[in-house]
Tab-separated table of N, CA and C in Angstrom:
chain	number	residue	atom	x	y	z
A	150	UNK	N	136.282	71.167	334.846
A	150	UNK	CA	135.757	70.091	335.651
A	150	UNK	C	134.573	69.459	334.910
A	151	UNK	N	134.568	68.129	334.777
A	151	UNK	CA	133.498	67.487	334.013
A	151	UNK	C	132.165	67.494	334.758
A	152	UNK	N	131.095	67.501	333.980
A	152	UNK	CA	129.752	67.375	334.547
A	152	UNK	C	129.532	65.899	334.893
A	153	UNK	N	128.990	65.633	336.066
A	153	UNK	CA	128.736	64.263	336.520
A	153	UNK	C	127.394	63.796	335.968
A	154	UNK	N	127.406	62.644	335.312
A	154	UNK	CA	126.179	62.022	334.826
A	154	UNK	C	126.036	60.692	335.556
A	155	UNK	N	124.964	60.550	336.323
A	155	UNK	CA	124.752	59.311	337.077
A	155	UNK	C	123.882	58.357	336.272
A	156	UNK	N	124.281	57.080	336.295
A	156	UNK	CA	123.518	56.054	335.605
A	156	UNK	C	123.118	54.975	336.605
A	157	UNK	N	121.954	54.367	336.370
A	157	UNK	CA	121.444	53.328	337.262
A	157	UNK	C	121.990	51.949	336.910
A	158	UNK	N	122.448	51.767	335.678
A	158	UNK	CA	122.967	50.493	335.227
A	158	UNK	C	124.494	50.462	335.357
A	159	UNK	N	125.068	49.263	335.210
A	159	UNK	CA	126.529	49.161	335.251
A	159	UNK	C	127.135	49.490	333.891
A	160	UNK	N	126.317	49.441	332.831
A	160	UNK	CA	126.770	49.733	331.465
A	160	UNK	C	125.680	50.524	330.762
A	161	UNK	N	126.094	51.483	329.929
A	161	UNK	CA	125.158	52.261	329.116
A	161	UNK	C	125.830	52.455	327.756
A	162	UNK	N	125.048	52.494	326.690
A	162	UNK	CA	125.648	52.714	325.373
A	162	UNK	C	125.864	54.213	325.150
A	163	UNK	N	126.710	54.520	324.199
A	163	UNK	CA	126.981	55.921	323.880
A	163	UNK	C	125.702	56.614	323.432
A	164	UNK	N	124.877	55.942	322.639
A	164	UNK	CA	123.596	56.522	322.216
A	164	UNK	C	122.685	56.816	323.396
A	165	UNK	N	122.615	55.887	324.366
A	165	UNK	CA	121.803	56.107	325.564
A	165	UNK	C	122.369	57.256	326.388
A	166	UNK	N	123.698	57.328	326.470
A	166	UNK	CA	124.332	58.407	327.216
A	166	UNK	C	123.947	59.768	326.631
A	167	UNK	N	124.009	59.895	325.306
A	167	UNK	CA	123.694	61.177	324.669
A	167	UNK	C	122.277	61.626	325.017
A	168	UNK	N	121.350	60.682	325.068
A	168	UNK	CA	119.967	61.018	325.437
A	168	UNK	C	119.875	61.325	326.930
A	169	UNK	N	120.517	60.501	327.755
A	169	UNK	CA	120.482	60.683	329.210
A	169	UNK	C	121.080	62.041	329.618
A	170	UNK	N	122.109	62.469	328.913
A	170	UNK	CA	122.761	63.751	329.206
A	170	UNK	C	122.039	64.924	328.543
A	171	UNK	N	120.910	64.661	327.903
A	171	UNK	CA	120.085	65.638	327.186
A	171	UNK	C	120.855	66.379	326.089
A	172	UNK	N	121.800	65.699	325.484
A	172	UNK	CA	122.509	66.260	324.333
A	172	UNK	C	121.653	66.068	323.085
A	173	UNK	N	120.941	64.944	323.015
A	173	UNK	CA	119.958	64.703	321.964
A	173	UNK	C	118.619	64.421	322.649
A	174	UNK	N	117.529	64.573	321.906
A	174	UNK	CA	116.213	64.404	322.528
A	174	UNK	C	115.608	63.017	322.317
A	175	UNK	N	116.155	62.253	321.353
A	175	UNK	CA	115.637	60.897	321.141
A	175	UNK	C	116.768	59.987	320.682
A	176	UNK	N	116.587	58.702	320.923
A	176	UNK	CA	117.608	57.737	320.531
A	176	UNK	C	117.839	57.695	319.034
A	177	UNK	N	116.821	58.014	318.261
A	177	UNK	CA	116.951	58.037	316.807
A	177	UNK	C	117.888	59.119	316.297
A	178	UNK	N	118.184	60.087	317.121
A	178	UNK	CA	119.086	61.165	316.722
A	178	UNK	C	120.557	60.802	316.921
A	179	UNK	N	120.840	59.679	317.585
A	179	UNK	CA	122.213	59.333	317.931
A	179	UNK	C	123.101	59.151	316.699
A	180	UNK	N	122.638	58.371	315.739
A	180	UNK	CA	123.473	58.085	314.570
A	180	UNK	C	123.830	59.351	313.788
A	181	UNK	N	122.847	60.187	313.412
A	181	UNK	CA	123.227	61.413	312.697
A	181	UNK	C	124.071	62.360	313.556
A	182	UNK	N	123.810	62.415	314.865
A	182	UNK	CA	124.602	63.268	315.745
A	182	UNK	C	126.063	62.834	315.717
A	183	UNK	N	126.286	61.518	315.821
A	183	UNK	CA	127.658	60.996	315.859
A	183	UNK	C	128.375	61.142	314.520
A	184	UNK	N	127.632	61.331	313.438
A	184	UNK	CA	128.255	61.592	312.138
A	184	UNK	C	128.731	63.038	312.053
A	185	UNK	N	128.074	63.934	312.788
A	185	UNK	CA	128.370	65.365	312.704
A	185	UNK	C	129.287	65.898	313.798
A	186	UNK	N	129.365	65.209	314.934
A	186	UNK	CA	130.130	65.700	316.077
A	186	UNK	C	131.187	64.682	316.498
A	187	UNK	N	132.315	65.188	316.938
A	187	UNK	CA	133.368	64.336	317.453
A	187	UNK	C	133.101	64.044	318.924
A	188	UNK	N	133.120	62.760	319.272
A	188	UNK	CA	132.941	62.329	320.655
A	188	UNK	C	134.189	61.560	321.065
A	189	UNK	N	134.726	61.898	322.223
A	189	UNK	CA	135.921	61.235	322.757
A	189	UNK	C	135.526	60.467	324.008
A	190	UNK	N	135.889	59.195	324.048
A	190	UNK	CA	135.642	58.366	325.226
A	190	UNK	C	137.006	57.999	325.791
A	191	UNK	N	137.294	58.485	326.988
A	191	UNK	CA	138.598	58.249	327.624
A	191	UNK	C	139.744	58.633	326.691
A	192	UNK	N	139.628	59.814	326.091
A	192	UNK	CA	140.641	60.403	325.205
A	192	UNK	C	140.846	59.652	323.892
A	193	UNK	N	139.874	58.838	323.485
A	193	UNK	CA	139.930	58.163	322.188
A	193	UNK	C	138.669	58.514	321.407
A	194	UNK	N	138.802	58.920	320.129
A	194	UNK	CA	137.609	59.252	319.353
A	194	UNK	C	136.756	58.005	319.120
A	195	UNK	N	135.444	58.174	319.195
A	195	UNK	CA	134.538	57.048	318.972
A	195	UNK	C	133.210	57.573	318.457
A	196	UNK	N	132.679	56.955	317.410
A	196	UNK	CA	131.393	57.383	316.864
A	196	UNK	C	130.396	56.230	316.810
A	197	UNK	N	130.638	55.170	317.589
A	197	UNK	CA	129.733	54.014	317.615
A	197	UNK	C	128.653	54.223	318.676
A	198	UNK	N	127.418	54.328	318.249
A	198	UNK	CA	126.335	54.571	319.216
A	198	UNK	C	126.163	53.405	320.180
A	199	UNK	N	126.640	52.221	319.805
A	199	UNK	CA	126.552	51.054	320.666
A	199	UNK	C	127.745	50.872	321.586
A	200	UNK	N	128.697	51.809	321.554
A	200	UNK	CA	129.886	51.724	322.411
A	200	UNK	C	129.447	51.615	323.864
A	201	UNK	N	129.966	50.637	324.575
A	201	UNK	CA	129.612	50.426	325.980
A	201	UNK	C	130.399	51.398	326.862
A	202	UNK	N	129.691	52.089	327.728
A	202	UNK	CA	130.300	53.022	328.664
A	202	UNK	C	130.067	52.506	330.082
A	203	UNK	N	131.044	52.725	330.935
A	203	UNK	CA	130.990	52.242	332.314
A	203	UNK	C	131.238	53.407	333.275
A	204	UNK	N	130.794	53.286	334.532
A	204	UNK	CA	131.119	54.322	335.511
A	204	UNK	C	132.636	54.545	335.545
A	205	UNK	N	133.022	55.805	335.592
A	205	UNK	CA	134.434	56.171	335.565
A	205	UNK	C	134.890	56.636	334.198
A	206	UNK	N	134.124	56.333	333.147
A	206	UNK	CA	134.484	56.788	331.804
A	206	UNK	C	134.279	58.301	331.695
A	207	UNK	N	135.161	58.938	330.938
A	207	UNK	CA	135.065	60.370	330.674
A	207	UNK	C	134.704	60.546	329.207
A	208	UNK	N	133.627	61.267	328.952
A	208	UNK	CA	133.133	61.483	327.597
A	208	UNK	C	133.212	62.969	327.294
A	209	UNK	N	133.892	63.302	326.194
A	209	UNK	CA	133.967	64.693	325.736
A	209	UNK	C	133.187	64.788	324.436
A	210	UNK	N	132.246	65.720	324.389
A	210	UNK	CA	131.417	65.902	323.206
A	210	UNK	C	131.720	67.286	322.652
A	211	UNK	N	132.242	67.305	321.428
A	211	UNK	CA	132.611	68.552	320.768
A	211	UNK	C	131.443	69.537	320.793
A	212	UNK	N	131.675	70.723	321.339
A	212	UNK	CA	130.648	71.757	321.371
A	212	UNK	C	129.662	71.653	322.526
A	213	UNK	N	129.762	70.594	323.345
A	213	UNK	CA	128.808	70.402	324.440
A	213	UNK	C	129.466	70.330	325.805
A	214	UNK	N	130.638	69.704	325.911
A	214	UNK	CA	131.303	69.641	327.196
A	214	UNK	C	131.913	68.289	327.497
A	215	UNK	N	132.357	68.165	328.743
A	215	UNK	CA	133.002	66.950	329.231
A	215	UNK	C	132.156	66.381	330.357
A	216	UNK	N	131.989	65.077	330.331
A	216	UNK	CA	131.106	64.394	331.275
A	216	UNK	C	131.827	63.214	331.913
A	217	UNK	N	131.527	62.960	333.171
A	217	UNK	CA	132.058	61.814	333.898
A	217	UNK	C	130.891	60.926	334.292
A	218	UNK	N	130.945	59.659	333.890
A	218	UNK	CA	129.888	58.722	334.275
A	218	UNK	C	130.128	58.247	335.695
A	219	UNK	N	129.062	58.215	336.459
A	219	UNK	CA	129.123	57.773	337.842
A	219	UNK	C	127.951	56.853	338.097
A	220	UNK	N	128.149	55.842	338.911
A	220	UNK	CA	127.072	54.915	339.232
A	220	UNK	C	126.207	55.495	340.345
A	221	UNK	N	124.913	55.573	340.079
A	221	UNK	CA	123.981	56.043	341.105
A	221	UNK	C	123.814	55.006	342.203
A	222	UNK	N	124.128	53.749	341.913
A	222	UNK	CA	123.976	52.664	342.867
A	222	UNK	C	124.936	52.815	344.039
A	223	UNK	N	126.092	53.442	343.852
A	223	UNK	CA	127.085	53.607	344.914
A	223	UNK	C	126.553	54.440	346.074
A	224	UNK	N	125.609	55.333	345.791
A	224	UNK	CA	125.095	56.207	346.852
A	224	UNK	C	124.247	55.444	347.867
A	225	UNK	N	123.675	54.312	347.453
A	225	UNK	CA	122.810	53.536	348.339
A	225	UNK	C	123.595	52.673	349.315
A	226	UNK	N	124.882	52.467	349.070
A	226	UNK	CA	125.707	51.590	349.925
A	226	UNK	C	126.229	52.311	351.130
């Protein structure tokens, strides 16, 4: 079962996601991290730190786990 990661925006980049999910500690670590680890977005490999992610996307990070993006804004409605 994937870990739920809630975001306040409608779009987040892969680099921002890695920091938000506490996989990396700073945005500057995104590029080297993506060179060393395989990341799958909706079952497709992707290493672009600027890749746009949306609520409902499933991100698998080699060695770290599987995550589901969810909009935090939905809880207020």
